[in-house]
Amino acid sequence: MPQFGFAFDPLKCAGCHSCAIACKAEMNTPIGVRYRRVVYRESGTYSGTGPGAMRREVTSVACFHCARPACVNACPTGALSKEADLGVVLVDGSRCVGCRRCAAACPYGAHQFNRETRRMEKCNACWHRIVDTSGATPVLCVGVRPACVAACPARALRFAVRATWGAGTAPTGFYDRTATGPSVDFE
């Protein structure tokens, strides 16, 4: 089954936050609600050399539209669903009661509580941009990318639809991929 996902190259990412800013602008989210964010992790020592030297990892994080999304099973109202054709995890805001169980279940911090609407929200892969829903089944629009991907000046973030995900070495502290099957490659 085809699955939407992101490919991220940490060696190309400069941590400029263009992806996060573009997402915020595209989705018009209020202060405190961030569907995409840039995470920094530092390790090593300042005086270290070789493997013990100071390192800084930069990762662009959002919903990874997991193959086995824990959030969907945690939602008591059925507001979360996994779209059948592209595998995008979508939120039906009209069914959400803001209980935050999805946030507790998601190991990637993708779900955000909107204080204005009192509902949970998250990345929907810019569904409104990338998919034509006028027919019986959704069709991926050619040449159109999610706002975060389109804004990345270094091309560190890409998206694709493929059968398998999970290539590359995940950053330090990344949740065990075997549990939820996040649709992300680290190049």
N, CA and C of each residue as an Amber inpcrd file, in Angstrom:
protein
   561
   0.8380000  -1.1750000   0.0000000   0.0000000   0.0000000   0.0000000
   0.8870000   1.2440000   0.0000000   0.6300000   2.1940000  -0.8450000
   1.4230000   3.4260000  -0.8620000   1.2210000   4.2240000   0.4270000
   2.2670000   4.8810000   0.8570000   2.2370000   5.6320000   2.1010000
   2.9680000   6.9530000   1.9230000   2.2870000   8.0560000   2.2540000
   2.8880000   9.3790000   2.2430000   3.9360000   9.4440000   3.3520000
   5.0260000  10.1680000   3.1130000   6.0260000  10.3530000   4.1560000
   7.0370000  11.4250000   3.7990000   7.9340000  11.6760000   4.7420000
   8.9730000  12.6780000   4.5800000  10.3470000  12.0260000   4.5690000
  11.2390000  12.5990000   3.7880000  12.6490000  12.2170000   3.8190000
  13.4010000  13.4520000   4.3170000  14.2770000  13.2480000   5.3030000
  15.0010000  14.3580000   5.9050000  16.4900000  14.0550000   5.9090000
  17.2730000  15.0170000   5.4160000  18.7290000  14.8810000   5.4060000
  19.3170000  15.8550000   6.4150000  19.7210000  15.3630000   7.5980000
  20.2330000  16.2530000   8.6370000  21.5440000  16.9430000   8.2580000
  22.2810000  16.3810000   7.3220000  23.5420000  17.0070000   6.9050000
  23.2990000  18.2440000   6.0420000  22.1500000  18.3190000   5.4020000
  21.8100000  19.4930000   4.5890000  21.1020000  20.5760000   5.4030000
  20.4760000  20.1830000   6.5040000  19.6720000  21.1230000   7.2900000
  20.5650000  22.0810000   8.0730000  20.3100000  23.3720000   7.9020000
  21.0590000  24.4120000   8.6220000  20.2980000  24.8890000   9.8510000
  19.1310000  24.3530000  10.0910000  18.3290000  24.7710000  11.2380000
  17.7490000  26.1600000  11.0770000  17.4210000  26.5500000   9.8560000
  16.9530000  27.9120000   9.5710000  15.4900000  28.1400000   9.9410000
  14.7440000  27.0730000  10.1990000  13.3270000  27.1300000  10.5760000
  12.4000000  27.5340000   9.4300000  12.8800000  27.5690000   8.1980000
  12.0050000  27.9120000   7.0650000  10.8270000  26.9570000   6.9630000
  11.0630000  25.6750000   7.2430000   9.9910000  24.6820000   7.1760000
   8.9020000  24.9840000   8.2050000   9.3140000  25.3010000   9.4180000
   8.3560000  25.5850000  10.4890000   7.5870000  26.8810000  10.2300000
   8.2730000  27.8890000   9.7280000   7.6310000  29.1750000   9.4230000
   6.6280000  29.0130000   8.2820000   7.0220000  28.2700000   7.2440000
   6.1240000  28.0460000   6.1020000   4.8810000  27.2790000   6.5340000
   5.0520000  26.3030000   7.4000000   3.9170000  25.5290000   7.9010000
   2.9760000  26.4340000   8.6850000   3.5280000  27.2350000   9.5610000
   2.7120000  28.1390000  10.3840000   1.9270000  29.1150000   9.5110000
   2.5830000  29.6430000   8.4790000   1.9210000  30.5800000   7.5710000
   0.8410000  29.8800000   6.7400000   1.1420000  28.7040000   6.2310000
   0.1960000  27.9580000   5.3900000  -1.0540000  27.5520000   6.1690000
  -0.8550000  27.0830000   7.3890000  -1.9660000  26.5540000   8.1780000
  -2.6040000  27.6030000   9.0850000  -1.9960000  28.8000000   9.1520000
  -2.5310000  29.9140000   9.9280000  -2.8380000  29.5030000  11.3710000
  -1.8590000  28.8900000  12.0030000  -2.0460000  28.4130000  13.3730000
  -1.7990000  29.5310000  14.3860000  -2.4960000  29.4940000  15.5130000
  -2.3000000  30.5270000  16.5360000  -0.9790000  30.3210000  17.2870000
  -0.6100000  31.2880000  18.0880000   0.6000000  31.1970000  18.9060000
   0.5090000  29.9570000  19.7840000   1.5870000  29.2180000  19.8470000
   1.6360000  28.0080000  20.6620000   1.2990000  26.7340000  19.9290000
   0.7300000  26.8250000  18.7440000   0.3900000  25.6410000  17.9540000
   1.3950000  25.5330000  16.8200000   2.1940000  24.4680000  16.8550000
   3.2410000  24.2730000  15.8500000   3.1470000  22.8580000  15.2820000
   2.7180000  22.7350000  14.0680000   2.6340000  21.4200000  13.4250000
   4.0240000  20.9010000  13.0680000   4.9210000  21.7900000  12.7020000
   6.3030000  21.4160000  12.3820000   7.2240000  22.2520000  13.2410000
   8.2720000  21.6170000  13.7390000   9.2520000  22.3290000  14.5500000
  10.6410000  21.7820000  14.2690000  11.6290000  22.5900000  14.6050000
  13.0220000  22.1950000  14.4380000  13.5740000  21.8930000  15.8280000
  14.1300000  20.6910000  15.9850000  14.6320000  20.2300000  17.2720000
  16.1520000  20.1280000  17.2110000  16.7970000  20.6250000  18.2540000
  18.2580000  20.5440000  18.3600000  18.6080000  19.6090000  19.5140000
  19.6030000  18.7360000  19.2960000  20.1220000  17.8830000  20.3670000
  21.6430000  18.0010000  20.3450000  22.1930000  18.2850000  21.5030000
  23.6450000  18.3990000  21.6160000  24.1740000  17.2380000  22.4340000
  25.3760000  16.7690000  22.0810000  26.0100000  15.6760000  22.8100000
  27.5210000  15.8770000  22.7720000  28.2150000  15.1240000  23.6080000
  29.6710000  15.2110000  23.6660000  30.1290000  16.2780000  24.6390000
  31.4220000  16.5410000  24.5970000  32.0010000  17.5520000  25.4840000
  32.7490000  18.5850000  24.6580000  32.8590000  19.7770000  25.2110000
  33.5500000  20.8500000  24.5120000  35.0260000  20.5230000  24.3180000
  35.6080000  19.8050000  25.2600000  37.0340000  19.4950000  25.1560000
  37.2990000  18.1800000  24.4290000  36.2330000  17.4740000  24.0940000
  36.3960000  16.1770000  23.4480000  36.8480000  16.2900000  22.0020000
  37.4850000  15.2410000  21.5390000  37.8640000  15.1180000  20.1260000
  37.3810000  13.7700000  19.6300000  37.2960000  13.6250000  18.3490000
  36.8190000  12.3650000  17.7810000  35.3820000  12.1050000  18.1600000
  35.0520000  10.8450000  18.5540000  33.6620000  10.5020000  18.8610000
  33.0960000  11.2530000  20.0720000  33.9560000  11.7330000  20.9840000
  33.4840000  12.4370000  22.1700000  33.3410000  13.9370000  21.9860000
  33.6310000  14.4270000  20.7810000  33.5690000  15.8690000  20.5180000
  32.1300000  16.3650000  20.5460000  31.9890000  17.6380000  20.8040000
  30.6720000  18.2680000  20.8290000  29.9970000  18.1200000  19.4680000
  28.7330000  17.6870000  19.5060000  27.9470000  17.5130000  18.2840000
  26.5880000  18.1380000  18.4670000  26.0780000  18.6630000  17.3940000
  24.7270000  19.2170000  17.4160000  23.9460000  18.5940000  16.2730000
  22.8420000  17.9180000  16.6180000  21.9620000  17.3270000  15.6190000
  20.7560000  18.2380000  15.4390000  20.3780000  18.4560000  14.2030000
  19.2020000  19.2500000  13.8850000  18.2080000  18.3250000  13.1780000
  16.9580000  18.3530000  13.6270000  15.9270000  17.5180000  13.0180000
  14.6560000  18.3290000  12.8420000  14.0610000  18.2310000  11.6720000
  12.7660000  18.8400000  11.4040000  11.7070000  17.7850000  11.7110000
  10.8140000  18.1100000  12.6350000   9.8540000  17.1340000  13.1520000
   8.4230000  17.6120000  12.9330000   7.5680000  16.7060000  12.5170000
   6.1230000  16.9420000  12.3960000   5.4510000  15.5830000  12.5300000
   4.2020000  15.4870000  12.1920000   3.5360000  14.1920000  12.1720000
   4.1960000  13.3400000  11.0980000   4.5200000  12.1020000  11.4530000
   5.1650000  11.2030000  10.4950000   4.1600000  10.2590000   9.8320000
   2.8730000  10.4770000  10.0290000   1.8140000   9.7060000   9.3630000
   2.1460000   8.2110000   9.4000000   2.2760000   7.7250000  10.6130000
   2.7400000   6.3600000  10.8850000   1.8990000   5.2790000  10.2010000
   2.5500000   4.1640000   9.9210000   1.8520000   3.0070000   9.3650000
   0.8840000   2.4320000  10.3970000   1.2900000   2.4860000  11.6790000
   0.4610000   2.0110000  12.7860000   0.3290000   3.1470000  13.8080000
  -0.4510000   4.1700000  13.4890000  -0.5160000   5.3540000  14.3550000
  -1.1830000   5.0760000  15.7000000  -0.4360000   5.2620000  16.7680000
  -0.9690000   5.0630000  18.1220000  -2.0730000   6.0660000  18.4270000
  -1.9940000   7.2410000  17.8360000  -2.9760000   8.2980000  18.0980000
  -4.3800000   7.9110000  17.6270000  -4.4760000   7.2190000  16.5070000
  -5.7870000   6.8320000  15.9620000  -6.5050000   5.9020000  16.9340000
  -5.7780000   4.9310000  17.4780000  -6.3840000   3.9920000  18.4310000
  -6.7150000   4.6590000  19.7600000  -5.9900000   5.7110000  20.1200000
  -6.2070000   6.3880000  21.4030000  -7.4050000   7.3280000  21.3880000
  -7.8360000   7.7410000  20.2200000  -8.9310000   8.7270000  20.1190000
 -10.2760000   8.0780000  20.4380000 -10.9660000   8.5470000  21.4880000
 -12.2350000   7.9310000  21.8710000 -13.4180000   8.3140000  20.9830000
 -13.2770000   9.3670000  20.1770000 -14.4130000   9.8270000  19.3700000
 -14.2900000   9.4780000  17.8880000 -13.1660000   8.9030000  17.4830000
 -12.9630000   8.5980000  16.0720000 -12.6310000   9.8250000  15.2400000
 -12.1340000  10.8800000  15.8940000 -11.7770000  12.1070000  15.1720000
 -10.5240000  11.9400000  14.3280000  -9.7070000  10.9670000  14.6600000
  -8.4910000  10.6920000  13.8860000  -8.7050000   9.4770000  13.0020000
  -8.2220000   9.5730000  11.7660000  -8.3300000   8.4430000  10.8510000
  -7.1050000   8.3920000   9.9430000  -6.8320000   7.2070000   9.4580000
  -5.7410000   7.0180000   8.5100000  -6.3680000   6.9130000   7.1310000
  -6.0950000   7.9030000   6.2990000  -6.6480000   7.9640000   4.9510000
  -6.1830000   6.7280000   4.1680000  -7.0920000   6.0860000   3.4590000
  -6.8350000   4.7890000   2.8490000  -5.8910000   4.8140000   1.6440000
  -5.9420000   5.8430000   0.8070000  -5.1820000   5.8320000  -0.4390000
  -3.7300000   6.2820000  -0.3020000  -3.4520000   7.2550000   0.5620000
  -2.0900000   7.7700000   0.7180000  -1.5410000   7.5930000   2.1280000
  -2.3720000   7.1200000   3.0450000  -1.9120000   6.8390000   4.3970000
  -1.7030000   8.0430000   5.2880000  -2.2470000   9.1890000   4.9230000
  -2.1090000  10.3930000   5.7400000  -3.0610000  10.2910000   6.9310000
  -2.5670000  10.6300000   8.1250000  -3.4020000  10.6310000   9.3190000
  -4.0820000  11.9930000   9.4000000  -5.4120000  11.9850000   9.3630000
  -6.1970000  13.2190000   9.3260000  -7.0240000  13.3890000  10.6010000
  -7.3010000  14.6500000  10.9500000  -8.1160000  14.9840000  12.1130000
  -9.4340000  15.5890000  11.6290000 -10.5350000  15.0690000  12.1320000
 -11.8460000  15.6540000  11.8760000 -12.1590000  16.5340000  13.0840000
 -11.9260000  17.8390000  12.9380000 -12.1070000  18.7770000  14.0360000
 -13.5080000  18.8020000  14.6060000 -14.4940000  18.4530000  13.8020000
 -15.8780000  18.4800000  14.2910000 -16.1550000  17.3320000  15.2680000
 -15.3250000  16.2980000  15.2450000 -15.5130000  15.1500000  16.1350000
 -14.5890000  15.1970000  17.3510000 -13.5830000  16.0650000  17.3050000
 -12.5990000  16.1530000  18.3870000 -13.1980000  16.8570000  19.6000000
 -12.9610000  16.2870000  20.7930000 -13.4410000  16.9000000  22.0330000
 -12.2920000  17.5030000  22.8500000 -11.0730000  17.4560000  22.3020000
  -9.9350000  18.0640000  22.9700000  -9.4540000  17.3180000  24.2000000
  -9.6530000  16.0200000  24.2680000  -9.2730000  15.2450000  25.4520000
  -7.7610000  15.0300000  25.5710000  -7.0560000  15.1920000  24.4720000
  -5.5810000  15.0990000  24.4190000  -5.0370000  13.6740000  24.5400000
  -5.8720000  12.6830000  24.3880000  -5.3770000  11.3040000  24.4320000
  -4.4580000  11.0100000  23.2560000  -4.7320000  11.6310000  22.1310000
  -3.8700000  11.4440000  20.9600000  -2.4630000  11.9780000  21.2390000
  -2.3830000  13.1170000  21.9210000  -1.0900000  13.7090000  22.2580000
  -0.3150000  12.7990000  23.1980000  -1.0020000  12.1940000  24.1490000
  -0.3420000  11.2890000  25.0850000   0.1480000  10.0240000  24.3780000
  -0.5610000   9.5810000  23.3540000  -0.2060000   8.3530000  22.6500000
   0.8950000   8.5580000  21.6060000   1.0040000   9.7600000  21.0550000
   1.9770000  10.0110000  19.9790000   3.3740000  10.2040000  20.5560000
   4.3310000   9.3580000  20.1580000   5.6910000   9.4790000  20.6940000
   6.5040000  10.6030000  20.0460000   5.9490000  11.2710000  19.0350000
   6.7010000  12.2950000  18.2960000   6.2310000  13.7150000  18.5860000
   5.2610000  13.8760000  19.4630000   4.7850000  15.2100000  19.8250000
   4.0780000  15.9410000  18.7010000   3.4460000  15.1990000  17.8150000
   2.8250000  15.8050000  16.6310000   1.5280000  16.5580000  16.9490000
   0.7850000  16.0940000  17.9290000  -0.5340000  16.6710000  18.2100000
  -0.4090000  17.9330000  19.0470000  -1.1660000  18.9380000  18.6540000
  -1.1220000  20.2480000  19.3010000  -2.5270000  20.6310000  19.7570000
  -2.6110000  21.1770000  20.9750000  -3.8980000  21.6270000  21.4950000
  -4.0770000  23.0940000  21.1430000  -5.1560000  23.3920000  20.4380000
  -5.4700000  24.7660000  20.0650000  -6.3780000  25.3410000  21.1540000
  -5.8490000  26.2830000  21.9200000  -6.6110000  26.8710000  23.0310000
  -7.8340000  27.6540000  22.5440000  -7.7750000  28.1820000  21.3340000
  -8.8980000  28.9610000  20.7970000 -10.0870000  28.0700000  20.4460000
  -9.8180000  26.9480000  19.7850000 -10.8970000  26.0480000  19.3740000
 -11.1780000  24.9530000  20.4030000 -10.2460000  24.7600000  21.3540000
 -10.3140000  23.7090000  22.3750000 -10.3110000  22.3210000  21.7500000
  -9.5840000  22.2070000  20.6230000  -9.4840000  20.9260000  19.9140000
  -8.0270000  20.6190000  19.5960000  -7.7840000  19.3680000  19.2800000
  -6.4440000  18.9300000  18.8930000  -6.2640000  19.1290000  17.3820000
  -5.0460000  19.4540000  16.9990000  -4.6980000  19.6470000  15.5890000
  -3.3250000  19.0340000  15.3540000  -2.9820000  18.8550000  14.0830000
  -1.6560000  18.3620000  13.7230000  -1.4330000  18.5300000  12.2250000
  -0.2350000  18.2370000  11.7990000   0.1110000  18.2710000  10.3760000
  -0.8180000  17.3370000   9.6070000  -1.3660000  17.8420000   8.5100000
  -2.1870000  16.9960000   7.6360000  -1.5100000  16.8230000   6.2740000
  -0.1730000  17.0750000   6.2610000   0.6290000  16.9340000   5.0460000
   0.1970000  17.9260000   3.9640000  -0.3760000  19.0440000   4.3850000
  -0.9170000  20.0400000   3.4440000  -1.8680000  19.3720000   2.4580000
  -2.7410000  18.5530000   2.9960000  -3.7080000  17.7930000   2.2070000
  -4.4230000  18.6720000   1.1890000  -4.7820000  19.8600000   1.5910000
  -5.4990000  20.8000000   0.7190000  -4.6350000  21.2550000  -0.4590000
  -3.3280000  21.1830000  -0.3340000  -2.4040000  21.5880000  -1.4090000
  -2.0490000  20.4470000  -2.3470000  -1.7590000  19.2850000  -1.7580000
  -1.1300000  18.2130000  -2.5430000  -2.0910000  17.2070000  -3.1490000
  -3.3660000  17.2500000  -2.7440000  -4.3070000  16.2220000  -3.1970000
  -5.5270000  16.8460000  -3.8610000  -5.9080000  16.2660000  -5.0030000
  -7.1480000  16.6410000  -5.6800000  -8.2170000  15.6630000  -5.2010000
  -9.1990000  16.1590000  -4.4810000 -10.2430000  15.3000000  -3.9220000
 -11.5550000  15.3880000  -4.6950000 -11.5130000  15.9170000  -5.9060000
 -12.7490000  16.0860000  -6.6810000 -13.2980000  14.7700000  -7.2260000
 -12.4600000  13.7460000  -7.3490000 -12.9140000  12.4580000  -7.8650000
 -13.2960000  11.4850000  -6.7680000 -13.5120000  10.2460000  -7.1540000
 -13.9060000   9.2040000  -6.2060000 -12.7780000   8.8610000  -5.2440000
 -11.5330000   8.8960000  -5.7190000 -10.3730000   8.6540000  -4.8630000
  -9.4310000   9.8500000  -4.9530000  -8.7500000  10.1770000  -3.8650000
  -7.8210000  11.3110000  -3.8960000  -6.6440000  11.0280000  -4.8220000
  -6.2340000  12.0440000  -5.5550000  -5.1150000  11.9160000  -6.4970000
  -4.0610000  12.9510000  -6.1190000  -2.8240000  12.5010000  -6.0120000
  -1.7160000  13.3860000  -5.6900000  -1.4800000  14.3380000  -6.8500000
  -1.4400000  15.6280000  -6.5660000  -1.2180000  16.6350000  -7.6000000
   0.2570000  16.6360000  -8.0100000   0.5220000  16.6120000  -9.2760000
   1.8890000  16.5850000  -9.7930000   2.5600000  17.9330000  -9.5630000
   3.7790000  17.8980000  -9.0370000   4.5740000  19.1050000  -8.8630000
   4.2140000  19.9670000  -7.6700000   3.2550000  19.5530000  -6.8700000
   2.8490000  20.3280000  -5.7010000   3.4230000  19.6490000  -4.4540000
   3.9860000  20.4640000  -3.5630000   4.6100000  19.9240000  -2.3550000
   4.0030000  20.5790000  -1.1140000   4.0910000  19.8880000   0.0280000
   3.6790000  20.5320000   1.2710000   4.4780000  21.8200000   1.4810000
   3.9080000  22.7870000   2.1820000   4.5480000  24.0910000   2.3830000
   5.9280000  23.9680000   3.0060000   6.0970000  23.0750000   3.9680000
   7.3920000  22.9140000   4.6350000   8.4730000  22.4600000   3.6630000
   8.1220000  21.5350000   2.7900000   9.0720000  21.0090000   1.8000000
   9.4040000  22.0810000   0.7720000   8.3930000  22.7930000   0.2830000
   8.6060000  23.8360000  -0.7190000   9.4840000  24.9610000  -0.1930000
   9.4380000  25.2150000   1.1160000  10.1810000  26.3410000   1.6930000
  11.6280000  26.0160000   2.0490000  12.0020000  24.7650000   2.0940000
  13.3520000  24.3880000   2.5380000  14.3970000  24.8130000   1.5030000
  15.2420000  25.8110000   1.8450000  16.2190000  26.3050000   0.8660000
  17.3390000  25.3150000   0.5680000  17.6120000  24.4120000   1.5030000
  18.7050000  23.4520000   1.3180000  18.2250000  22.1160000   0.7560000
  16.9360000  21.9900000   0.5500000  16.3320000  20.7320000   0.0950000
  16.6490000  19.5740000   1.0540000  16.6800000  19.9090000   2.3390000
  16.9250000  18.9020000   3.3650000  15.6650000  18.0950000   3.6600000
  14.5140000  18.6410000   3.3030000  13.2300000  18.0080000   3.5700000
  12.5290000  17.7520000   2.2450000  12.1190000  16.5020000   2.0590000
  11.3920000  16.1350000   0.8440000  10.2040000  15.2770000   1.2450000
   9.2670000  15.0930000   0.3190000   8.1710000  14.1750000   0.5860000
   8.0220000  13.2360000  -0.5840000   7.4270000  12.0980000  -0.3030000
   7.2250000  11.0860000  -1.3400000   6.0910000  10.1730000  -0.9170000
   5.6430000   9.3640000  -1.8400000   4.6950000   8.3030000  -1.5650000
   5.3840000   7.0260000  -2.0150000   5.6150000   6.1410000  -1.0670000
   6.2870000   4.8710000  -1.3850000   5.7550000   3.7570000  -0.4980000
   6.1340000   2.5450000  -0.7920000   5.6140000   1.3940000  -0.0550000
   6.2910000   1.2070000   1.2990000   7.5860000   1.4760000   1.4060000
   8.2930000   1.2570000   2.6680000   9.0540000   2.5020000   3.0960000
   9.1090000   2.6850000   4.4030000   9.8140000   3.8120000   5.0110000
  10.6840000   3.2770000   6.1410000  11.6490000   4.0680000   6.5430000
  12.4740000   3.6920000   7.6880000  13.9520000   3.5910000   7.3780000
  14.3800000   4.1040000   6.2340000  15.7970000   4.0340000   5.8800000
  16.5990000   5.0560000   6.6840000  17.8770000   4.7990000   6.7860000
  18.7930000   5.7410000   7.4260000  18.8040000   5.6150000   8.9370000
  19.7510000   6.3050000   9.5320000  19.9150000   6.2870000  10.9790000
  19.1110000   7.4220000  11.6100000  18.2140000   7.0590000  12.4720000
  17.3810000   8.0580000  13.1640000  18.2390000   8.8650000  14.1210000
  17.8440000  10.1050000  14.3860000  18.6130000  10.9320000  15.3220000
  18.5630000  10.3830000  16.7440000  19.4940000  10.8180000  17.5560000
  19.5540000  10.4110000  18.9510000  18.2240000  10.6950000  19.6450000
  17.7350000   9.7250000  20.3900000  16.4970000   9.9090000  21.1460000
  15.2260000   9.6880000  20.3490000  15.3240000   9.3170000  19.0690000
  14.1330000   9.0820000  18.2550000  13.4440000   7.8190000  18.7530000
  12.1380000   7.8790000  18.8970000  11.3510000   6.7640000  19.4090000
  11.5290000   5.5280000  18.5170000  11.4610000   4.3550000  19.1220000
  11.6180000   3.0800000  18.4220000  10.6490000   2.9730000  17.2410000
  11.2150000   2.8830000  16.0560000  10.3990000   2.8680000  14.8300000
   9.4890000   1.6550000  14.7100000   9.8680000   0.5440000  15.3250000
   9.0810000  -0.6760000  15.1570000   7.7020000  -0.5900000  15.8080000
   7.5390000   0.3130000  16.7630000   6.2590000   0.4240000  17.4660000
   5.1600000   1.0360000  16.5880000   5.4540000   2.1380000  15.9090000
   4.4110000   2.8530000  15.1590000   4.6440000   2.8880000  13.6510000
   5.8520000   2.5850000  13.2000000   6.1520000   2.6170000  11.7700000
   6.0630000   4.0200000  11.1720000   6.8200000   4.9830000  11.7230000
   6.7530000   6.3450000  11.1750000   7.2070000   6.3940000   9.7210000
   6.5230000   7.1730000   8.9240000   6.8510000   7.2880000   7.4910000
   7.8720000   8.3850000   7.3210000   9.1160000   8.0750000   7.6570000
  10.2130000   9.0270000   7.5490000  11.5120000   8.2880000   7.2760000
  12.2950000   8.8210000   6.3760000  13.6500000   8.3350000   6.1080000
  14.6240000   9.4120000   6.5480000  15.7410000   8.9860000   7.1080000
  16.8150000   9.9030000   7.4630000  17.9710000   9.5910000   6.5270000
  18.2720000  10.5200000   5.6440000  19.2580000  10.2540000   4.5940000
  20.6490000  10.6310000   5.0120000
